[in-house]
Short mmCIF file of C-alpha atoms in Angstrom, two decimals:
data_model
loop_
_atom_site.label_atom_id
_atom_site.label_comp_id
_atom_site.label_asym_id
_atom_site.label_seq_id
_atom_site.Cartn_x
_atom_site.Cartn_y
_atom_site.Cartn_z
CA UNK A 1083 184.35 123.02 224.83
CA UNK A 1084 181.94 125.29 226.39
CA UNK A 1085 181.44 125.13 230.19
CA UNK A 1086 178.43 123.10 230.91
CA UNK A 1087 176.09 124.70 233.08
CA UNK A 1088 173.99 122.81 235.46
CA UNK A 1089 170.29 123.56 236.13
CA UNK A 1090 168.14 121.86 238.48
CA UNK A 1091 168.63 121.05 242.28
CA UNK A 1092 172.21 121.28 243.56
CA UNK A 1093 174.46 121.74 246.47
CA UNK A 1094 172.09 119.67 248.82
CA UNK A 1095 172.98 119.02 252.45
CA UNK A 1096 171.08 117.42 255.25
CA UNK A 1097 171.27 116.76 259.08
CA UNK A 1098 169.05 115.03 261.56
CA UNK A 1099 169.03 114.85 265.19
CA UNK A 1100 167.00 112.51 267.34
CA UNK A 1101 166.50 112.90 270.98
CA UNK A 1102 164.56 111.43 273.77
CA UNK A 1103 162.22 113.92 275.43
CA UNK A 1104 161.55 113.99 279.24
CA UNK A 1105 158.18 112.32 278.68
CA UNK A 1106 160.11 109.38 277.15
CA UNK A 1107 159.39 109.53 273.52
CA UNK A 1108 161.48 110.20 270.70
CA UNK A 1109 161.37 113.46 268.55
CA UNK A 1110 163.34 114.10 265.51
CA UNK A 1111 164.57 117.30 263.91
CA UNK A 1112 165.65 117.39 260.28
CA UNK A 1113 167.25 120.12 258.16
CA UNK A 1114 167.54 120.07 254.46
CA UNK A 1115 169.06 122.75 252.28
CA UNK A 1116 169.35 122.87 248.46
CA UNK A 1117 169.88 125.36 245.74
CA UNK A 1118 167.16 125.61 243.14
CA UNK A 1119 167.80 126.73 239.68
CA UNK A 1120 165.98 126.63 236.30
CA UNK A 1121 162.73 124.96 236.11
CA UNK A 1122 163.00 123.72 239.84
CA UNK A 1123 163.37 127.33 240.99
CA UNK A 1124 160.35 128.34 238.82
CA UNK A 1125 158.19 125.60 240.12
CA UNK A 1126 159.02 126.53 243.71
CA UNK A 1127 158.38 130.21 243.14
CA UNK A 1128 155.01 129.24 241.36
CA UNK A 1129 153.93 127.02 244.29
CA UNK A 1130 154.74 129.80 246.72
CA UNK A 1131 152.58 132.15 244.60
CA UNK A 1132 149.73 129.63 244.37
CA UNK A 1133 149.92 129.02 248.19
CA UNK A 1134 149.52 132.74 248.85
CA UNK A 1135 152.65 132.75 250.95
CA UNK A 1136 154.27 136.08 251.31
CA UNK A 1137 157.61 136.18 249.51
CA UNK A 1138 159.22 138.28 252.05
CA UNK A 1139 158.47 135.81 254.72
CA UNK A 1140 159.31 132.65 252.90
CA UNK A 1141 162.45 133.70 250.87
CA UNK A 1142 165.72 132.25 252.21
CA UNK A 1143 167.43 134.74 254.36
CA UNK A 1144 170.88 133.80 252.85
CA UNK A 1145 170.37 133.55 249.18
CA UNK A 1146 167.09 133.94 247.10
CA UNK A 1147 167.31 130.56 245.38
CA UNK A 1148 168.10 128.51 248.41
CA UNK A 1149 165.32 126.27 249.88
CA UNK A 1150 165.83 125.37 253.55
CA UNK A 1151 163.33 123.03 255.09
CA UNK A 1152 163.22 122.21 258.66
CA UNK A 1153 161.08 119.48 260.12
CA UNK A 1154 160.29 118.49 263.56
CA UNK A 1155 158.37 115.43 264.29
CA UNK A 1156 157.27 113.40 267.41
CA UNK A 1157 154.77 110.60 267.70
CA UNK A 1158 151.49 112.54 267.44
CA UNK A 1159 152.76 115.76 265.95
CA UNK A 1160 154.82 116.98 263.07
CA UNK A 1161 155.71 120.52 261.87
CA UNK A 1162 157.53 121.94 258.93
CA UNK A 1163 159.34 125.22 258.51
CA UNK A 1164 160.41 126.75 255.07
CA UNK A 1165 163.17 129.07 254.90
CA UNK A 1166 162.98 129.63 258.65
CA UNK A 1167 159.20 130.24 258.57
CA UNK A 1168 156.55 127.80 259.87
CA UNK A 1169 154.38 126.39 257.01
CA UNK A 1170 150.84 126.04 258.20
CA UNK A 1171 148.67 123.33 256.67
CA UNK A 1172 145.47 124.43 255.06
CA UNK A 1173 143.90 123.98 251.72
CA UNK A 1174 145.45 127.12 250.40
CA UNK A 1175 149.07 125.89 251.24
CA UNK A 1176 148.48 122.53 249.75
CA UNK A 1177 150.42 123.36 246.50
CA UNK A 1178 153.51 124.08 248.50
CA UNK A 1179 153.30 120.84 250.34
CA UNK A 1180 152.96 119.12 246.86
CA UNK A 1181 156.04 121.04 245.79
CA UNK A 1182 158.15 120.17 248.75
CA UNK A 1183 157.04 116.52 248.19
CA UNK A 1184 158.16 116.77 244.48
CA UNK A 1185 161.48 118.27 245.47
CA UNK A 1186 162.39 115.76 248.13
CA UNK A 1187 161.17 112.85 245.88
CA UNK A 1188 163.49 114.23 243.11
CA UNK A 1189 166.43 114.39 245.48
CA UNK A 1190 165.75 110.89 246.79
CA UNK A 1191 165.68 109.51 243.29
CA UNK A 1192 168.81 111.36 242.09
CA UNK A 1193 171.65 109.12 241.12
CA UNK A 1194 174.67 109.78 243.24
CA UNK A 1195 176.75 110.77 240.16
CA UNK A 1196 174.14 113.56 239.68
CA UNK A 1197 174.72 115.23 242.95
CA UNK A 1198 176.49 118.49 242.16
CA UNK A 1199 178.26 120.75 244.52
CA UNK A 1200 179.72 123.44 242.40
CA UNK A 1201 183.09 125.21 243.17
CA UNK A 1202 181.64 128.58 243.68
CA UNK A 1203 179.32 127.19 246.41
CA UNK A 1204 182.05 124.97 247.91
CA UNK A 1205 184.45 128.04 248.21
CA UNK A 1206 181.79 130.39 249.68
CA UNK A 1207 180.57 130.91 253.20
CA UNK A 1208 177.27 129.41 252.22
CA UNK A 1209 178.91 125.86 252.36
CA UNK A 1210 179.15 126.12 256.05
CA UNK A 1211 176.02 128.35 256.84
CA UNK A 1212 173.30 127.25 254.61
CA UNK A 1213 171.99 124.29 256.58
CA UNK A 1214 171.21 125.95 259.88
CA UNK A 1215 171.17 129.49 258.52
CA UNK A 1216 172.20 131.21 261.87
CA UNK A 1217 174.83 128.76 262.84
CA UNK A 1218 178.12 128.11 261.04
CA UNK A 1219 179.80 124.64 260.79
CA UNK A 1220 183.19 123.48 260.12
CA UNK A 1221 184.38 122.19 256.66
CA UNK A 1222 184.76 118.54 257.61
CA UNK A 1223 181.25 118.23 259.28
CA UNK A 1224 179.62 120.12 256.45
CA UNK A 1225 181.37 117.77 253.93
CA UNK A 1226 179.73 115.05 255.60
CA UNK A 1227 176.24 116.66 255.41
CA UNK A 1228 176.77 117.12 251.65
CA UNK A 1229 177.37 113.52 250.92
CA UNK A 1230 174.87 112.02 248.31
CA UNK A 1231 173.72 109.15 250.59
CA UNK A 1232 173.10 111.51 253.45
CA UNK A 1233 171.29 114.12 251.30
CA UNK A 1234 169.13 111.21 249.87
CA UNK A 1235 168.30 109.88 253.41
CA UNK A 1236 167.47 113.35 254.44
CA UNK A 1237 164.99 113.95 251.52
CA UNK A 1238 163.30 110.65 252.41
CA UNK A 1239 162.87 111.67 256.07
CA UNK A 1240 161.47 114.98 255.13
CA UNK A 1241 159.09 113.51 252.58
CA UNK A 1242 157.92 111.20 255.28
CA UNK A 1243 157.08 114.01 257.51
CA UNK A 1244 155.28 115.76 254.74
CA UNK A 1245 153.25 112.54 254.27
CA UNK A 1246 152.39 112.38 257.86
CA UNK A 1247 151.31 116.11 258.05
CA UNK A 1248 149.11 115.31 254.91
CA UNK A 1249 147.80 112.15 256.40
CA UNK A 1250 146.74 113.92 259.49
CA UNK A 1251 145.35 116.85 257.61
CA UNK A 1252 143.17 114.58 255.42
CA UNK A 1253 142.13 112.65 258.47
CA UNK A 1254 141.07 115.76 260.53
CA UNK B 315 115.70 118.70 278.13
CA UNK B 316 114.92 121.41 275.38
CA UNK B 317 113.17 119.29 272.63
CA UNK B 318 114.84 121.53 269.83
CA UNK B 319 118.35 120.62 271.01
CA UNK B 320 117.55 117.07 270.57
CA UNK B 321 117.00 117.53 266.84
CA UNK B 322 119.99 117.11 264.60
CA UNK B 323 120.84 119.49 261.90
CA UNK B 324 124.07 118.14 260.29
CA UNK B 325 123.34 119.36 256.79
CA UNK B 326 123.95 115.82 255.52
CA UNK B 327 121.06 113.39 254.92
CA UNK B 328 120.12 110.38 252.94
CA UNK B 329 123.56 108.82 253.12
CA UNK B 330 123.87 105.56 251.36
CA UNK B 331 126.75 103.28 250.19
CA UNK B 332 126.59 100.71 247.31
CA UNK B 333 129.27 98.37 245.91
CA UNK B 334 129.09 97.28 242.39
CA UNK B 335 131.04 96.95 239.09
CA UNK B 336 130.75 99.06 235.98
CA UNK B 337 133.22 96.85 233.93
CA UNK B 338 135.14 93.60 234.11
CA UNK B 339 137.96 93.54 236.75
CA UNK B 340 137.00 96.98 238.35
CA UNK B 341 135.22 97.38 241.55
CA UNK B 342 133.28 100.49 242.28
CA UNK B 343 132.11 101.85 245.67
CA UNK B 344 129.79 104.73 245.76
CA UNK B 345 128.78 106.97 248.72
CA UNK B 346 125.86 109.24 248.09
CA UNK B 347 124.18 111.89 250.09
CA UNK B 348 121.95 115.06 250.17
CA UNK B 349 123.60 118.30 251.33
CA UNK B 350 121.86 121.12 252.70
CA UNK B 351 122.27 124.41 254.50
CA UNK B 352 120.56 124.66 257.86
CA UNK B 353 120.78 126.10 261.42
CA UNK B 354 124.18 124.41 262.27
CA UNK B 355 125.75 123.63 258.94
CA UNK B 356 126.15 125.12 255.60
CA UNK B 357 127.20 121.78 253.87
CA UNK B 358 125.64 122.54 250.55
CA UNK B 359 127.18 126.02 250.35
CA UNK B 360 130.62 124.56 251.61
CA UNK B 361 130.34 122.11 248.67
CA UNK B 362 129.50 124.81 246.07
CA UNK B 363 132.42 127.00 247.39
CA UNK B 364 134.91 123.98 247.03
CA UNK B 365 133.62 123.57 243.43
CA UNK B 366 134.14 127.17 242.72
CA UNK B 367 137.76 126.96 243.93
CA UNK B 368 138.68 123.94 241.76
CA UNK B 369 136.79 124.70 238.54
CA UNK B 370 135.96 127.72 236.29
CA UNK B 371 132.96 125.90 235.23
CA UNK B 372 130.44 125.57 238.03
CA UNK B 373 128.40 122.80 236.37
CA UNK B 374 131.41 120.57 235.81
CA UNK B 375 130.93 118.50 238.95
CA UNK B 376 127.19 119.39 239.25
CA UNK B 377 124.85 116.26 239.94
CA UNK B 378 122.56 115.99 237.03
CA UNK B 379 119.67 114.68 239.06
CA UNK B 380 119.66 117.42 241.78
CA UNK B 381 122.43 119.84 242.58
CA UNK B 382 122.27 119.09 246.28
CA UNK B 383 123.02 115.47 245.61
CA UNK B 384 126.66 114.45 246.00
CA UNK B 385 127.80 111.09 244.58
CA UNK B 386 131.38 110.02 245.27
CA UNK B 387 132.53 106.96 243.57
CA UNK B 388 135.87 105.07 244.14
CA UNK B 389 136.79 102.86 241.23
CA UNK B 390 139.74 100.42 241.65
CA UNK B 391 141.26 97.95 239.49
CA UNK B 392 140.97 94.47 241.02
CA UNK B 393 144.58 93.73 240.17
CA UNK B 394 146.37 97.14 239.99
CA UNK B 395 145.94 99.66 242.83
CA UNK B 396 147.68 102.16 240.73
CA UNK B 397 144.64 102.49 238.42
CA UNK B 398 142.45 103.77 241.36
CA UNK B 399 140.35 106.85 240.51
CA UNK B 400 137.75 109.10 242.35
CA UNK B 401 134.69 110.26 240.54
CA UNK B 402 132.52 113.14 241.83
CA UNK B 403 129.20 113.23 240.35
CA UNK B 404 130.16 111.21 237.62
CA UNK B 405 133.24 113.11 236.58
CA UNK B 406 136.71 111.98 237.19
CA UNK B 407 138.48 114.10 239.86
CA UNK B 408 142.19 114.15 238.75
CA UNK B 409 144.88 114.05 241.41
CA UNK B 410 146.51 117.47 240.95
CA UNK B 411 147.24 120.57 242.91
CA UNK B 412 144.03 122.26 241.39
CA UNK B 413 141.85 119.61 242.75
CA UNK B 414 143.44 119.07 246.23
CA UNK B 415 140.73 121.23 247.96
CA UNK B 416 138.07 118.82 246.79
CA UNK B 417 140.08 115.75 248.02
CA UNK B 418 140.51 117.50 251.31
CA UNK B 419 136.63 118.35 251.42
CA UNK B 420 135.80 114.56 250.52
CA UNK B 421 138.41 113.43 253.34
CA UNK B 422 136.80 115.62 255.97
CA UNK B 423 133.20 114.90 254.82
CA UNK B 424 133.71 111.17 254.95
CA UNK B 425 135.49 111.38 258.38
CA UNK B 426 132.37 113.34 259.67
CA UNK B 427 130.08 110.58 258.30
CA UNK B 428 132.25 107.85 260.12
CA UNK B 429 131.84 109.68 263.30
CA UNK B 430 128.12 110.47 263.02
CA UNK B 431 125.57 108.96 265.57
CA UNK B 432 123.34 106.40 264.23
CA UNK B 433 120.28 108.31 265.37
CA UNK B 434 121.51 111.41 263.51
CA UNK B 435 121.68 109.71 260.21
CA UNK B 436 118.45 110.65 258.77
CA UNK B 437 117.05 108.98 255.58
CA UNK B 438 113.90 110.66 254.02
CA UNK B 439 111.28 108.26 253.03
CA UNK B 440 110.49 110.42 249.81
CA UNK B 441 114.00 110.55 248.90
CA UNK B 442 114.28 106.80 249.24
CA UNK B 443 111.13 106.26 247.25
CA UNK B 444 111.39 108.52 244.29
CA UNK B 445 115.01 109.69 244.01
CA UNK B 446 117.42 107.20 245.25
CA UNK B 447 116.98 104.84 242.34
CA UNK B 448 118.93 107.38 240.24
CA UNK B 449 121.33 108.86 242.73
CA UNK B 450 122.95 105.77 244.31
CA UNK B 451 124.91 104.82 241.39
CA UNK B 452 125.66 107.89 239.07
CA UNK B 453 124.02 107.73 235.57
CA UNK B 454 122.47 104.25 236.24
CA UNK B 455 119.23 103.05 237.71
CA UNK B 456 120.03 100.97 240.86
CA UNK B 457 116.87 98.87 240.88
CA UNK B 458 117.11 97.93 237.21
CA UNK B 459 120.47 96.44 237.68
CA UNK B 460 119.46 94.25 240.71
CA UNK B 461 118.77 90.62 239.92
CA UNK B 462 115.09 89.80 239.93
CA UNK B 463 115.67 87.25 242.46
CA UNK B 464 116.35 89.79 245.06
CA UNK B 465 113.87 91.83 247.22
CA UNK B 466 114.56 95.28 245.80
CA UNK B 467 113.13 97.14 248.76
CA UNK B 468 115.05 95.14 251.17
CA UNK B 469 118.22 95.78 249.37
CA UNK B 470 117.42 99.51 249.18
CA UNK B 471 116.91 99.50 252.96
CA UNK B 472 120.20 97.86 253.62
CA UNK B 473 122.21 100.39 251.52
CA UNK B 474 120.79 103.29 253.57
CA UNK B 475 121.48 101.51 256.85
CA UNK B 476 123.82 103.58 259.02
CA UNK B 477 126.39 100.99 259.64
CA UNK B 478 126.52 100.29 255.78
CA UNK B 479 126.82 104.14 255.09
CA UNK B 480 129.56 104.40 257.66
CA UNK B 481 131.52 101.67 256.33
CA UNK B 482 131.44 103.13 252.83
CA UNK B 483 132.39 106.48 254.22
CA UNK B 484 135.31 104.88 256.08
CA UNK B 485 136.18 103.21 252.50
CA UNK B 486 136.06 106.61 250.79
CA UNK B 487 138.33 108.03 253.54
CA UNK B 488 140.82 105.32 253.19
CA UNK B 489 140.72 105.58 249.35
CA UNK B 490 141.36 109.37 249.42
CA UNK B 491 144.29 108.76 251.89
CA UNK B 492 145.66 106.16 249.42
CA UNK B 493 145.58 108.43 246.76
CA UNK B 494 147.06 111.21 248.65
CA UNK B 495 149.94 109.03 249.84
CA UNK B 496 150.60 108.19 246.19
CA UNK B 497 150.53 111.69 245.17
CA UNK B 498 152.90 113.08 247.94
CA UNK B 499 155.09 110.00 248.76
CA UNK B 500 158.49 109.01 247.48
#
């Protein structure tokens, strides 16, 4: 049988950290990394173009088809960075927010059995580096971050932050 | 105090809110207003700019009575929130990426109306007398659809009351939020 090739969203990992600030409120930082292929990659690239985001600023520094999302939220504020670059919210960038909402929704709704981590990725440095980009993590910790349940929770968290940002934007 | 500074130039006037039903089991809430360009605001131009961004055909969302009138209608199914839809000057505004700038515009516009001072909510008598009948509900005469038992002039006054307009603006704002939450949410 021919080798089955997988297209879509794969190699998803996530980590979130919650801490109490000196002003006594909680802030949370979340990271999510995924590899986009096929239609999902195409849709992401199209959203980048439609949002007038400069490709050189928003392309993943490790691998072109990786998407790294980093969110930061506290009670009255939330921010999101795509591939290590802050994503401002304005009418122009709304297509990118829609696309990030779509990707996180797709990850959240994925069946556990559909979570794919391919061999090539598992055996590469990307497995340990992709989530934090400039920081490497050990194999055991990284395995935990790639577990389907963890990735799904992360996608939900990030989707919530996107919703909060949108809510605030439409309420301004 | 300088008299001129006491005059308000918001660019939005003749704001009115009406609740009605076009067909069985649906509820419509309509917010209408006149947009204009003046010293402090470019509301009519801003609206036209948003139209340009979302449609290749500038007449697509144009008000058939007068281009500076904007009618926003929120239609919801009494039993199913998922069937909610927003109409701009009688035309369905689909929830998609292309139309997001219009949703954003309507959210901000309605928020502005909610925050307006009562004294700044100006209603022009000529507008109320000659135009309102055809602008309050898109494509339909307002007065003709009122039961004869009601005092039509009194009802007309009430739909233009600042408190009523503000509550409809708040409804529109919440409605857009709801549509956006469904669009972006899990």
